[in-house]
PDB file of N, CA, C and O in Angstrom:
ATOM      1  N   MET A  24      27.669 -30.166 -21.978  1.00 67.00           N
ATOM      2  CA  MET A  24      28.320 -28.968 -21.488  1.00 67.00           C
ATOM      3  C   MET A  24      29.705 -29.345 -20.970  1.00 67.00           C
ATOM      4  O   MET A  24      29.867 -30.330 -20.266  1.00 67.00           O
ATOM      5  N   GLU A  25      30.643 -28.551 -21.327  1.00 84.00           N
ATOM      6  CA  GLU A  25      32.028 -28.817 -20.961  1.00 84.00           C
ATOM      7  C   GLU A  25      32.321 -28.292 -19.558  1.00 84.00           C
ATOM      8  O   GLU A  25      31.856 -27.232 -19.155  1.00 84.00           O
ATOM      9  N   THR A  26      33.089 -29.044 -18.788  1.00 89.00           N
ATOM     10  CA  THR A  26      33.457 -28.651 -17.442  1.00 89.00           C
ATOM     11  C   THR A  26      34.480 -27.531 -17.508  1.00 89.00           C
ATOM     12  O   THR A  26      35.483 -27.631 -18.198  1.00 89.00           O
ATOM     13  N   LYS A  27      34.228 -26.469 -16.765  1.00 89.00           N
ATOM     14  CA  LYS A  27      35.136 -25.333 -16.759  1.00 89.00           C
ATOM     15  C   LYS A  27      36.211 -25.558 -15.701  1.00 89.00           C
ATOM     16  O   LYS A  27      35.920 -26.008 -14.593  1.00 89.00           O
ATOM     17  N   LYS A  28      37.442 -25.230 -16.031  1.00 92.00           N
ATOM     18  CA  LYS A  28      38.557 -25.379 -15.099  1.00 92.00           C
ATOM     19  C   LYS A  28      38.958 -24.011 -14.587  1.00 92.00           C
ATOM     20  O   LYS A  28      39.155 -23.075 -15.346  1.00 92.00           O
ATOM     21  N   TYR A  29      39.051 -23.923 -13.283  1.00 92.00           N
ATOM     22  CA  TYR A  29      39.394 -22.667 -12.636  1.00 92.00           C
ATOM     23  C   TYR A  29      40.826 -22.729 -12.125  1.00 92.00           C
ATOM     24  O   TYR A  29      41.302 -23.757 -11.667  1.00 92.00           O
ATOM     25  N   SER A  30      41.480 -21.563 -12.181  1.00 94.00           N
ATOM     26  CA  SER A  30      42.849 -21.511 -11.681  1.00 94.00           C
ATOM     27  C   SER A  30      42.941 -20.770 -10.346  1.00 94.00           C
ATOM     28  O   SER A  30      43.997 -20.776  -9.719  1.00 94.00           O
ATOM     29  N   SER A  31      41.830 -20.135  -9.945  1.00 95.00           N
ATOM     30  CA  SER A  31      41.846 -19.445  -8.647  1.00 95.00           C
ATOM     31  C   SER A  31      40.426 -19.400  -8.062  1.00 95.00           C
ATOM     32  O   SER A  31      39.436 -19.585  -8.769  1.00 95.00           O
ATOM     33  N   TYR A  32      40.405 -19.154  -6.751  1.00 96.00           N
ATOM     34  CA  TYR A  32      39.113 -19.029  -6.093  1.00 96.00           C
ATOM     35  C   TYR A  32      38.383 -17.752  -6.524  1.00 96.00           C
ATOM     36  O   TYR A  32      37.158 -17.695  -6.500  1.00 96.00           O
ATOM     37  N   ALA A  33      39.097 -16.765  -6.953  1.00 96.00           N
ATOM     38  CA  ALA A  33      38.494 -15.504  -7.401  1.00 96.00           C
ATOM     39  C   ALA A  33      37.628 -15.746  -8.644  1.00 96.00           C
ATOM     40  O   ALA A  33      36.544 -15.164  -8.778  1.00 96.00           O
ATOM     41  N   GLN A  34      38.090 -16.595  -9.545  1.00 96.00           N
ATOM     42  CA  GLN A  34      37.311 -16.924 -10.735  1.00 96.00           C
ATOM     43  C   GLN A  34      36.016 -17.655 -10.347  1.00 96.00           C
ATOM     44  O   GLN A  34      34.952 -17.401 -10.919  1.00 96.00           O
ATOM     45  N   ILE A  35      36.130 -18.557  -9.380  1.00 96.00           N
ATOM     46  CA  ILE A  35      34.952 -19.297  -8.910  1.00 96.00           C
ATOM     47  C   ILE A  35      33.948 -18.326  -8.283  1.00 96.00           C
ATOM     48  O   ILE A  35      32.750 -18.378  -8.586  1.00 96.00           O
ATOM     49  N   GLU A  36      34.450 -17.444  -7.420  1.00 97.00           N
ATOM     50  CA  GLU A  36      33.575 -16.465  -6.772  1.00 97.00           C
ATOM     51  C   GLU A  36      32.927 -15.542  -7.800  1.00 97.00           C
ATOM     52  O   GLU A  36      31.746 -15.201  -7.684  1.00 97.00           O
ATOM     53  N   ASN A  37      33.656 -15.153  -8.826  1.00 97.00           N
ATOM     54  CA  ASN A  37      33.131 -14.291  -9.881  1.00 97.00           C
ATOM     55  C   ASN A  37      31.994 -14.996 -10.628  1.00 97.00           C
ATOM     56  O   ASN A  37      30.931 -14.414 -10.854  1.00 97.00           O
ATOM     57  N   ASP A  38      32.201 -16.246 -11.008  1.00 96.00           N
ATOM     58  CA  ASP A  38      31.165 -17.009 -11.704  1.00 96.00           C
ATOM     59  C   ASP A  38      29.952 -17.239 -10.802  1.00 96.00           C
ATOM     60  O   ASP A  38      28.805 -17.178 -11.266  1.00 96.00           O
ATOM     61  N   LEU A  39      30.175 -17.492  -9.519  1.00 97.00           N
ATOM     62  CA  LEU A  39      29.058 -17.669  -8.595  1.00 97.00           C
ATOM     63  C   LEU A  39      28.246 -16.377  -8.445  1.00 97.00           C
ATOM     64  O   LEU A  39      27.013 -16.418  -8.380  1.00 97.00           O
ATOM     65  N   ALA A  40      28.926 -15.232  -8.425  1.00 98.00           N
ATOM     66  CA  ALA A  40      28.225 -13.948  -8.338  1.00 98.00           C
ATOM     67  C   ALA A  40      27.385 -13.704  -9.594  1.00 98.00           C
ATOM     68  O   ALA A  40      26.241 -13.245  -9.510  1.00 98.00           O
ATOM     69  N   ILE A  41      27.957 -14.043 -10.747  1.00 97.00           N
ATOM     70  CA  ILE A  41      27.219 -13.890 -12.010  1.00 97.00           C
ATOM     71  C   ILE A  41      25.993 -14.798 -12.023  1.00 97.00           C
ATOM     72  O   ILE A  41      24.889 -14.373 -12.388  1.00 97.00           O
ATOM     73  N   LEU A  42      26.171 -16.037 -11.603  1.00 97.00           N
ATOM     74  CA  LEU A  42      25.043 -16.976 -11.567  1.00 97.00           C
ATOM     75  C   LEU A  42      23.962 -16.511 -10.588  1.00 97.00           C
ATOM     76  O   LEU A  42      22.761 -16.659 -10.855  1.00 97.00           O
ATOM     77  N   LYS A  43      24.392 -15.938  -9.465  1.00 98.00           N
ATOM     78  CA  LYS A  43      23.424 -15.448  -8.481  1.00 98.00           C
ATOM     79  C   LYS A  43      22.610 -14.298  -9.066  1.00 98.00           C
ATOM     80  O   LYS A  43      21.384 -14.236  -8.890  1.00 98.00           O
ATOM     81  N   LEU A  44      23.272 -13.388  -9.783  1.00 98.00           N
ATOM     82  CA  LEU A  44      22.565 -12.274 -10.412  1.00 98.00           C
ATOM     83  C   LEU A  44      21.616 -12.761 -11.512  1.00 98.00           C
ATOM     84  O   LEU A  44      20.487 -12.274 -11.633  1.00 98.00           O
ATOM     85  N   GLU A  45      22.060 -13.729 -12.308  1.00 98.00           N
ATOM     86  CA  GLU A  45      21.200 -14.291 -13.353  1.00 98.00           C
ATOM     87  C   GLU A  45      19.973 -14.960 -12.743  1.00 98.00           C
ATOM     88  O   GLU A  45      18.861 -14.838 -13.261  1.00 98.00           O
ATOM     89  N   LYS A  46      20.177 -15.634 -11.624  1.00 98.00           N
ATOM     90  CA  LYS A  46      19.069 -16.286 -10.929  1.00 98.00           C
ATOM     91  C   LYS A  46      18.070 -15.247 -10.427  1.00 98.00           C
ATOM     92  O   LYS A  46      16.848 -15.415 -10.567  1.00 98.00           O
ATOM     93  N   GLU A  47      18.564 -14.152  -9.866  1.00 97.00           N
ATOM     94  CA  GLU A  47      17.699 -13.090  -9.366  1.00 97.00           C
ATOM     95  C   GLU A  47      16.926 -12.422 -10.508  1.00 97.00           C
ATOM     96  O   GLU A  47      15.739 -12.125 -10.381  1.00 97.00           O
ATOM     97  N   ILE A  48      17.578 -12.221 -11.645  1.00 97.00           N
ATOM     98  CA  ILE A  48      16.908 -11.636 -12.813  1.00 97.00           C
ATOM     99  C   ILE A  48      15.778 -12.540 -13.285  1.00 97.00           C
ATOM    100  O   ILE A  48      14.666 -12.086 -13.547  1.00 97.00           O
ATOM    101  N   GLU A  49      16.048 -13.820 -13.399  1.00 97.00           N
ATOM    102  CA  GLU A  49      15.015 -14.770 -13.833  1.00 97.00           C
ATOM    103  C   GLU A  49      13.866 -14.833 -12.833  1.00 97.00           C
ATOM    104  O   GLU A  49      12.705 -14.938 -13.222  1.00 97.00           O
ATOM    105  N   TYR A  50      14.181 -14.747 -11.550  1.00 97.00           N
ATOM    106  CA  TYR A  50      13.139 -14.755 -10.528  1.00 97.00           C
ATOM    107  C   TYR A  50      12.247 -13.519 -10.659  1.00 97.00           C
ATOM    108  O   TYR A  50      11.024 -13.618 -10.592  1.00 97.00           O
ATOM    109  N   GLN A  51      12.858 -12.356 -10.871  1.00 97.00           N
ATOM    110  CA  GLN A  51      12.082 -11.127 -11.027  1.00 97.00           C
ATOM    111  C   GLN A  51      11.220 -11.169 -12.290  1.00 97.00           C
ATOM    112  O   GLN A  51      10.090 -10.667 -12.305  1.00 97.00           O
ATOM    113  N   LYS A  52      11.732 -11.769 -13.361  1.00 96.00           N
ATOM    114  CA  LYS A  52      10.930 -11.948 -14.580  1.00 96.00           C
ATOM    115  C   LYS A  52       9.723 -12.825 -14.287  1.00 96.00           C
ATOM    116  O   LYS A  52       8.622 -12.556 -14.775  1.00 96.00           O
ATOM    117  N   LEU A  53       9.921 -13.874 -13.505  1.00 96.00           N
ATOM    118  CA  LEU A  53       8.833 -14.773 -13.142  1.00 96.00           C
ATOM    119  C   LEU A  53       7.784 -14.048 -12.304  1.00 96.00           C
ATOM    120  O   LEU A  53       6.577 -14.185 -12.543  1.00 96.00           O
ATOM    121  N   VAL A  54       8.233 -13.240 -11.346  1.00 95.00           N
ATOM    122  CA  VAL A  54       7.312 -12.483 -10.503  1.00 95.00           C
ATOM    123  C   VAL A  54       6.516 -11.498 -11.352  1.00 95.00           C
ATOM    124  O   VAL A  54       5.294 -11.373 -11.205  1.00 95.00           O
ATOM    125  N   LEU A  55       7.174 -10.807 -12.279  1.00 95.00           N
ATOM    126  CA  LEU A  55       6.497  -9.852 -13.148  1.00 95.00           C
ATOM    127  C   LEU A  55       5.477 -10.548 -14.047  1.00 95.00           C
ATOM    128  O   LEU A  55       4.353 -10.061 -14.214  1.00 95.00           O
ATOM    129  N   SER A  56       5.840 -11.696 -14.580  1.00 93.00           N
ATOM    130  CA  SER A  56       4.905 -12.452 -15.418  1.00 93.00           C
ATOM    131  C   SER A  56       3.690 -12.887 -14.614  1.00 93.00           C
ATOM    132  O   SER A  56       2.558 -12.812 -15.096  1.00 93.00           O
ATOM    133  N   PHE A  57       3.913 -13.332 -13.399  1.00 92.00           N
ATOM    134  CA  PHE A  57       2.804 -13.737 -12.530  1.00 92.00           C
ATOM    135  C   PHE A  57       1.879 -12.557 -12.241  1.00 92.00           C
ATOM    136  O   PHE A  57       0.655 -12.696 -12.270  1.00 92.00           O
ATOM    137  N   GLN A  58       2.452 -11.380 -11.988  1.00 91.00           N
ATOM    138  CA  GLN A  58       1.639 -10.197 -11.718  1.00 91.00           C
ATOM    139  C   GLN A  58       0.810  -9.809 -12.938  1.00 91.00           C
ATOM    140  O   GLN A  58      -0.353  -9.421 -12.814  1.00 91.00           O
ATOM    141  N   LYS A  59       1.406  -9.913 -14.133  1.00 87.00           N
ATOM    142  CA  LYS A  59       0.665  -9.586 -15.352  1.00 87.00           C
ATOM    143  C   LYS A  59      -0.494 -10.554 -15.568  1.00 87.00           C
ATOM    144  O   LYS A  59      -1.585 -10.149 -15.956  1.00 87.00           O
ATOM    145  N   VAL A  60      -0.262 -11.833 -15.313  1.00 88.00           N
ATOM    146  CA  VAL A  60      -1.337 -12.822 -15.452  1.00 88.00           C
ATOM    147  C   VAL A  60      -2.429 -12.547 -14.429  1.00 88.00           C
ATOM    148  O   VAL A  60      -3.621 -12.589 -14.737  1.00 88.00           O
ATOM    149  N   LYS A  61      -2.026 -12.230 -13.219  1.00 87.00           N
ATOM    150  CA  LYS A  61      -2.981 -11.936 -12.149  1.00 87.00           C
ATOM    151  C   LYS A  61      -3.828 -10.710 -12.498  1.00 87.00           C
ATOM    152  O   LYS A  61      -5.042 -10.703 -12.300  1.00 87.00           O
ATOM    153  N   GLU A  62      -3.197  -9.671 -13.047  1.00 82.00           N
ATOM    154  CA  GLU A  62      -3.925  -8.473 -13.459  1.00 82.00           C
ATOM    155  C   GLU A  62      -4.857  -8.775 -14.631  1.00 82.00           C
ATOM    156  O   GLU A  62      -5.895  -8.143 -14.773  1.00 82.00           O
ATOM    157  N   GLY A  63      -4.483  -9.730 -15.460  1.00 80.00           N
ATOM    158  CA  GLY A  63      -5.312 -10.091 -16.604  1.00 80.00           C
ATOM    159  C   GLY A  63      -6.619 -10.737 -16.209  1.00 80.00           C
ATOM    160  O   GLY A  63      -7.578 -10.744 -16.980  1.00 80.00           O
ATOM    161  N   PHE A  64      -6.703 -11.273 -14.993  1.00 81.00           N
ATOM    162  CA  PHE A  64      -7.922 -11.929 -14.538  1.00 81.00           C
ATOM    163  C   PHE A  64      -8.826 -11.021 -13.710  1.00 81.00           C
ATOM    164  O   PHE A  64      -9.852 -11.461 -13.222  1.00 81.00           O
ATOM    165  N   THR A  65      -8.445  -9.754 -13.549  1.00 82.00           N
ATOM    166  CA  THR A  65      -9.329  -8.815 -12.873  1.00 82.00           C
ATOM    167  C   THR A  65     -10.373  -8.327 -13.879  1.00 82.00           C
ATOM    168  O   THR A  65     -10.151  -8.406 -15.091  1.00 82.00           O
ATOM    169  N   PRO A  66     -11.514  -7.828 -13.419  1.00 79.00           N
ATOM    170  CA  PRO A  66     -12.517  -7.333 -14.372  1.00 79.00           C
ATOM    171  C   PRO A  66     -11.969  -6.251 -15.309  1.00 79.00           C
ATOM    172  O   PRO A  66     -12.243  -6.262 -16.499  1.00 79.00           O
ATOM    173  N   GLN A  67     -11.176  -5.352 -14.754  1.00 78.00           N
ATOM    174  CA  GLN A  67     -10.590  -4.296 -15.579  1.00 78.00           C
ATOM    175  C   GLN A  67      -9.625  -4.881 -16.608  1.00 78.00           C
ATOM    176  O   GLN A  67      -9.594  -4.464 -17.757  1.00 78.00           O
ATOM    177  N   GLY A  68      -8.850  -5.872 -16.207  1.00 76.00           N
ATOM    178  CA  GLY A  68      -7.911  -6.501 -17.130  1.00 76.00           C
ATOM    179  C   GLY A  68      -8.614  -7.258 -18.238  1.00 76.00           C
ATOM    180  O   GLY A  68      -8.179  -7.232 -19.391  1.00 76.00           O
ATOM    181  N   ILE A  69      -9.704  -7.928 -17.896  1.00 74.00           N
ATOM    182  CA  ILE A  69     -10.460  -8.667 -18.910  1.00 74.00           C
ATOM    183  C   ILE A  69     -11.033  -7.710 -19.943  1.00 74.00           C
ATOM    184  O   ILE A  69     -10.952  -7.948 -21.149  1.00 74.00           O
ATOM    185  N   VAL A  70     -11.606  -6.598 -19.467  1.00 75.00           N
ATOM    186  CA  VAL A  70     -12.175  -5.615 -20.394  1.00 75.00           C
ATOM    187  C   VAL A  70     -11.092  -4.995 -21.264  1.00 75.00           C
ATOM    188  O   VAL A  70     -11.268  -4.857 -22.483  1.00 75.00           O
ATOM    189  N   SER A  71      -9.961  -4.630 -20.671  1.00 74.00           N
ATOM    190  CA  SER A  71      -8.893  -4.004 -21.469  1.00 74.00           C
ATOM    191  C   SER A  71      -8.314  -4.986 -22.474  1.00 74.00           C
ATOM    192  O   SER A  71      -7.980  -4.591 -23.595  1.00 74.00           O
ATOM    193  N   ASN A  72      -8.197  -6.266 -22.115  1.00 72.00           N
ATOM    194  CA  ASN A  72      -7.725  -7.262 -23.076  1.00 72.00           C
ATOM    195  C   ASN A  72      -8.725  -7.438 -24.204  1.00 72.00           C
ATOM    196  O   ASN A  72      -8.348  -7.572 -25.367  1.00 72.00           O
ATOM    197  N   PHE A  73     -10.014  -7.444 -23.869  1.00 71.00           N
ATOM    198  CA  PHE A  73     -11.055  -7.593 -24.877  1.00 71.00           C
ATOM    199  C   PHE A  73     -11.047  -6.407 -25.827  1.00 71.00           C
ATOM    200  O   PHE A  73     -11.078  -6.574 -27.050  1.00 71.00           O
ATOM    201  N   LEU A  74     -10.985  -5.191 -25.260  1.00 68.00           N
ATOM    202  CA  LEU A  74     -10.977  -3.993 -26.099  1.00 68.00           C
ATOM    203  C   LEU A  74      -9.682  -3.873 -26.883  1.00 68.00           C
ATOM    204  O   LEU A  74      -9.684  -3.379 -28.009  1.00 68.00           O
ATOM    205  N   GLY A  75      -8.584  -4.318 -26.309  1.00 70.00           N
ATOM    206  CA  GLY A  75      -7.311  -4.253 -27.010  1.00 70.00           C
ATOM    207  C   GLY A  75      -7.299  -5.103 -28.263  1.00 70.00           C
ATOM    208  O   GLY A  75      -6.720  -4.733 -29.283  1.00 70.00           O
ATOM    209  N   SER A  76      -7.985  -6.237 -28.213  1.00 66.00           N
ATOM    210  CA  SER A  76      -8.010  -7.098 -29.388  1.00 66.00           C
ATOM    211  C   SER A  76      -8.893  -6.520 -30.481  1.00 66.00           C
ATOM    212  O   SER A  76      -8.687  -6.807 -31.661  1.00 66.00           O
ATOM    213  N   TYR A  77      -9.868  -5.703 -30.123  1.00 68.00           N
ATOM    214  CA  TYR A  77     -10.754  -5.101 -31.114  1.00 68.00           C
ATOM    215  C   TYR A  77     -10.446  -3.627 -31.351  1.00 68.00           C
ATOM    216  O   TYR A  77     -11.213  -2.921 -31.989  1.00 68.00           O
ATOM    217  N   LYS A  78      -9.298  -3.165 -30.865  1.00 66.00           N
ATOM    218  CA  LYS A  78      -8.947  -1.755 -30.961  1.00 66.00           C
ATOM    219  C   LYS A  78      -8.860  -1.286 -32.411  1.00 66.00           C
ATOM    220  O   LYS A  78      -9.359  -0.232 -32.749  1.00 66.00           O
ATOM    221  N   SER A  79      -8.246  -2.070 -33.267  1.00 62.00           N
ATOM    222  CA  SER A  79      -8.100  -1.644 -34.661  1.00 62.00           C
ATOM    223  C   SER A  79      -9.452  -1.573 -35.350  1.00 62.00           C
ATOM    224  O   SER A  79      -9.715  -0.667 -36.136  1.00 62.00           O
ATOM    225  N   ILE A  80     -10.341  -2.502 -35.041  1.00 63.00           N
ATOM    226  CA  ILE A  80     -11.668  -2.498 -35.654  1.00 63.00           C
ATOM    227  C   ILE A  80     -12.450  -1.277 -35.181  1.00 63.00           C
ATOM    228  O   ILE A  80     -13.088  -0.579 -35.975  1.00 63.00           O
ATOM    229  N   ILE A  81     -12.372  -1.004 -33.886  1.00 61.00           N
ATOM    230  CA  ILE A  81     -13.101   0.128 -33.312  1.00 61.00           C
ATOM    231  C   ILE A  81     -12.536   1.448 -33.827  1.00 61.00           C
ATOM    232  O   ILE A  81     -13.289   2.345 -34.203  1.00 61.00           O
ATOM    233  N   SER A  82     -11.209   1.567 -33.874  1.00 64.00           N
ATOM    234  CA  SER A  82     -10.616   2.834 -34.297  1.00 64.00           C
ATOM    235  C   SER A  82     -10.897   3.121 -35.764  1.00 64.00           C
ATOM    236  O   SER A  82     -11.055   4.276 -36.146  1.00 64.00           O
ATOM    237  N   ASN A  83     -10.971   2.086 -36.607  1.00 62.00           N
ATOM    238  CA  ASN A  83     -11.265   2.307 -38.020  1.00 62.00           C
ATOM    239  C   ASN A  83     -12.709   2.724 -38.235  1.00 62.00           C
ATOM    240  O   ASN A  83     -13.005   3.531 -39.109  1.00 62.00           O
ATOM    241  N   SER A  84     -13.617   2.195 -37.457  1.00 68.00           N
ATOM    242  CA  SER A  84     -15.027   2.501 -37.658  1.00 68.00           C
ATOM    243  C   SER A  84     -15.503   3.646 -36.765  1.00 68.00           C
ATOM    244  O   SER A  84     -16.674   4.018 -36.826  1.00 68.00           O
ATOM    245  N   TYR A  85     -14.634   4.209 -35.971  1.00 67.00           N
ATOM    246  CA  TYR A  85     -15.013   5.274 -35.053  1.00 67.00           C
ATOM    247  C   TYR A  85     -15.589   6.479 -35.792  1.00 67.00           C
ATOM    248  O   TYR A  85     -16.634   7.004 -35.424  1.00 67.00           O
ATOM    249  N   MET A  86     -14.926   6.909 -36.838  1.00 66.00           N
ATOM    250  CA  MET A  86     -15.411   8.062 -37.599  1.00 66.00           C
ATOM    251  C   MET A  86     -16.722   7.741 -38.299  1.00 66.00           C
ATOM    252  O   MET A  86     -17.604   8.595 -38.402  1.00 66.00           O
ATOM    253  N   ASP A  87     -16.884   6.523 -38.784  1.00 71.00           N
ATOM    254  CA  ASP A  87     -18.138   6.133 -39.420  1.00 71.00           C
ATOM    255  C   ASP A  87     -19.290   6.189 -38.424  1.00 71.00           C
ATOM    256  O   ASP A  87     -20.386   6.634 -38.757  1.00 71.00           O
ATOM    257  N   ILE A  88     -19.033   5.738 -37.205  1.00 72.00           N
ATOM    258  CA  ILE A  88     -20.067   5.772 -36.165  1.00 72.00           C
ATOM    259  C   ILE A  88     -20.448   7.219 -35.850  1.00 72.00           C
ATOM    260  O   ILE A  88     -21.633   7.549 -35.720  1.00 72.00           O
ATOM    261  N   ILE A  89     -19.463   8.090 -35.747  1.00 72.00           N
ATOM    262  CA  ILE A  89     -19.734   9.503 -35.469  1.00 72.00           C
ATOM    263  C   ILE A  89     -20.533  10.123 -36.612  1.00 72.00           C
ATOM    264  O   ILE A  89     -21.508  10.853 -36.385  1.00 72.00           O
ATOM    265  N   LYS A  90     -20.136   9.833 -37.853  1.00 72.00           N
ATOM    266  CA  LYS A  90     -20.854  10.388 -39.006  1.00 72.00           C
ATOM    267  C   LYS A  90     -22.301   9.916 -39.048  1.00 72.00           C
ATOM    268  O   LYS A  90     -23.197  10.670 -39.439  1.00 72.00           O
ATOM    269  N   MET A  91     -22.549   8.677 -38.667  1.00 76.00           N
ATOM    270  CA  MET A  91     -23.912   8.155 -38.670  1.00 76.00           C
ATOM    271  C   MET A  91     -24.728   8.718 -37.508  1.00 76.00           C
ATOM    272  O   MET A  91     -25.915   8.999 -37.653  1.00 76.00           O
ATOM    273  N   GLY A  92     -24.122   8.891 -36.355  1.00 78.00           N
ATOM    274  CA  GLY A  92     -24.846   9.313 -35.166  1.00 78.00           C
ATOM    275  C   GLY A  92     -25.001  10.810 -35.021  1.00 78.00           C
ATOM    276  O   GLY A  92     -25.892  11.285 -34.310  1.00 78.00           O
ATOM    277  N   LEU A  93     -24.170  11.592 -35.676  1.00 76.00           N
ATOM    278  CA  LEU A  93     -24.206  13.039 -35.536  1.00 76.00           C
ATOM    279  C   LEU A  93     -25.543  13.647 -35.961  1.00 76.00           C
ATOM    280  O   LEU A  93     -26.086  14.492 -35.239  1.00 76.00           O
ATOM    281  N   PRO A  94     -26.126  13.278 -37.096  1.00 80.00           N
ATOM    282  CA  PRO A  94     -27.429  13.859 -37.454  1.00 80.00           C
ATOM    283  C   PRO A  94     -28.513  13.570 -36.415  1.00 80.00           C
ATOM    284  O   PRO A  94     -29.333  14.456 -36.105  1.00 80.00           O
ATOM    285  N   TYR A  95     -28.524  12.361 -35.855  1.00 83.00           N
ATOM    286  CA  TYR A  95     -29.514  12.025 -34.833  1.00 83.00           C
ATOM    287  C   TYR A  95     -29.299  12.848 -33.566  1.00 83.00           C
ATOM    288  O   TYR A  95     -30.253  13.278 -32.924  1.00 83.00           O
ATOM    289  N   LEU A  96     -28.049  13.076 -33.216  1.00 82.00           N
ATOM    290  CA  LEU A  96     -27.739  13.889 -32.049  1.00 82.00           C
ATOM    291  C   LEU A  96     -28.191  15.326 -32.252  1.00 82.00           C
ATOM    292  O   LEU A  96     -28.784  15.937 -31.360  1.00 82.00           O
ATOM    293  N   ILE A  97     -27.949  15.878 -33.435  1.00 83.00           N
ATOM    294  CA  ILE A  97     -28.358  17.253 -33.732  1.00 83.00           C
ATOM    295  C   ILE A  97     -29.880  17.367 -33.688  1.00 83.00           C
ATOM    296  O   ILE A  97     -30.425  18.314 -33.117  1.00 83.00           O
ATOM    297  N   GLN A  98     -30.586  16.393 -34.284  1.00 85.00           N
ATOM    298  CA  GLN A  98     -32.050  16.409 -34.249  1.00 85.00           C
ATOM    299  C   GLN A  98     -32.564  16.330 -32.812  1.00 85.00           C
ATOM    300  O   GLN A  98     -33.515  17.032 -32.448  1.00 85.00           O
ATOM    301  N   TRP A  99     -31.957  15.516 -32.001  1.00 85.00           N
ATOM    302  CA  TRP A  99     -32.385  15.364 -30.615  1.00 85.00           C
ATOM    303  C   TRP A  99     -32.194  16.668 -29.851  1.00 85.00           C
ATOM    304  O   TRP A  99     -33.058  17.094 -29.085  1.00 85.00           O
ATOM    305  N   ILE A 100     -31.050  17.342 -30.067  1.00 86.00           N
ATOM    306  CA  ILE A 100     -30.781  18.612 -29.384  1.00 86.00           C
ATOM    307  C   ILE A 100     -31.776  19.673 -29.836  1.00 86.00           C
ATOM    308  O   ILE A 100     -32.324  20.421 -29.023  1.00 86.00           O
ATOM    309  N   LEU A 101     -32.029  19.755 -31.143  1.00 85.00           N
ATOM    310  CA  LEU A 101     -32.980  20.738 -31.653  1.00 85.00           C
ATOM    311  C   LEU A 101     -34.387  20.477 -31.123  1.00 85.00           C
ATOM    312  O   LEU A 101     -35.122  21.400 -30.791  1.00 85.00           O
ATOM    313  N   LYS A 102     -34.777  19.215 -31.044  1.00 84.00           N
ATOM    314  CA  LYS A 102     -36.095  18.865 -30.528  1.00 84.00           C
ATOM    315  C   LYS A 102     -36.210  19.244 -29.052  1.00 84.00           C
ATOM    316  O   LYS A 102     -37.244  19.752 -28.615  1.00 84.00           O
ATOM    317  N   LYS A 103     -35.152  19.022 -28.289  1.00 80.00           N
ATOM    318  CA  LYS A 103     -35.151  19.374 -26.864  1.00 80.00           C
ATOM    319  C   LYS A 103     -35.312  20.883 -26.698  1.00 80.00           C
ATOM    320  O   LYS A 103     -36.022  21.350 -25.825  1.00 80.00           O
ATOM    321  N   LYS A 104     -34.631  21.673 -27.559  1.00 78.00           N
ATOM    322  CA  LYS A 104     -34.710  23.134 -27.464  1.00 78.00           C
ATOM    323  C   LYS A 104     -36.111  23.610 -27.815  1.00 78.00           C
ATOM    324  O   LYS A 104     -36.612  24.573 -27.235  1.00 78.00           O
ATOM    325  N   ARG A 105     -36.750  22.975 -28.814  1.00 79.00           N
ATOM    326  CA  ARG A 105     -38.098  23.370 -29.217  1.00 79.00           C
ATOM    327  C   ARG A 105     -39.111  23.052 -28.118  1.00 79.00           C
ATOM    328  O   ARG A 105     -40.073  23.773 -27.924  1.00 79.00           O
ATOM    329  N   ASP A 106     -38.913  21.925 -27.429  1.00 76.00           N
ATOM    330  CA  ASP A 106     -39.846  21.514 -26.380  1.00 76.00           C
ATOM    331  C   ASP A 106     -39.743  22.390 -25.133  1.00 76.00           C
ATOM    332  O   ASP A 106     -40.703  22.527 -24.388  1.00 76.00           O
ATOM    333  N   ASP A 107     -38.579  22.983 -24.924  1.00 63.00           N
ATOM    334  CA  ASP A 107     -38.391  23.820 -23.717  1.00 63.00           C
ATOM    335  C   ASP A 107     -38.955  25.158 -23.955  1.00 63.00           C
ATOM    336  O   ASP A 107     -39.644  25.873 -23.869  1.00 63.00           O
TER     337      ASP A 107
END
């Protein structure tokens, strides 16, 4: 890295302000990443991560499951009505 030459204190102060803001941004990114990891280890986070990975499989077979289960549901409802 090449050494930067400054001609005034204003340039130095400007670069220091920029570096301070960049440092704060990186710190906030680190805090946010830590919070996301922490949330990932909660029971709700574990379940949502698990379901998220199988979301495409579940969404594709969702209609198939409904089509298979609907006749059984209708029979169960009709049987309940007959018994009452």
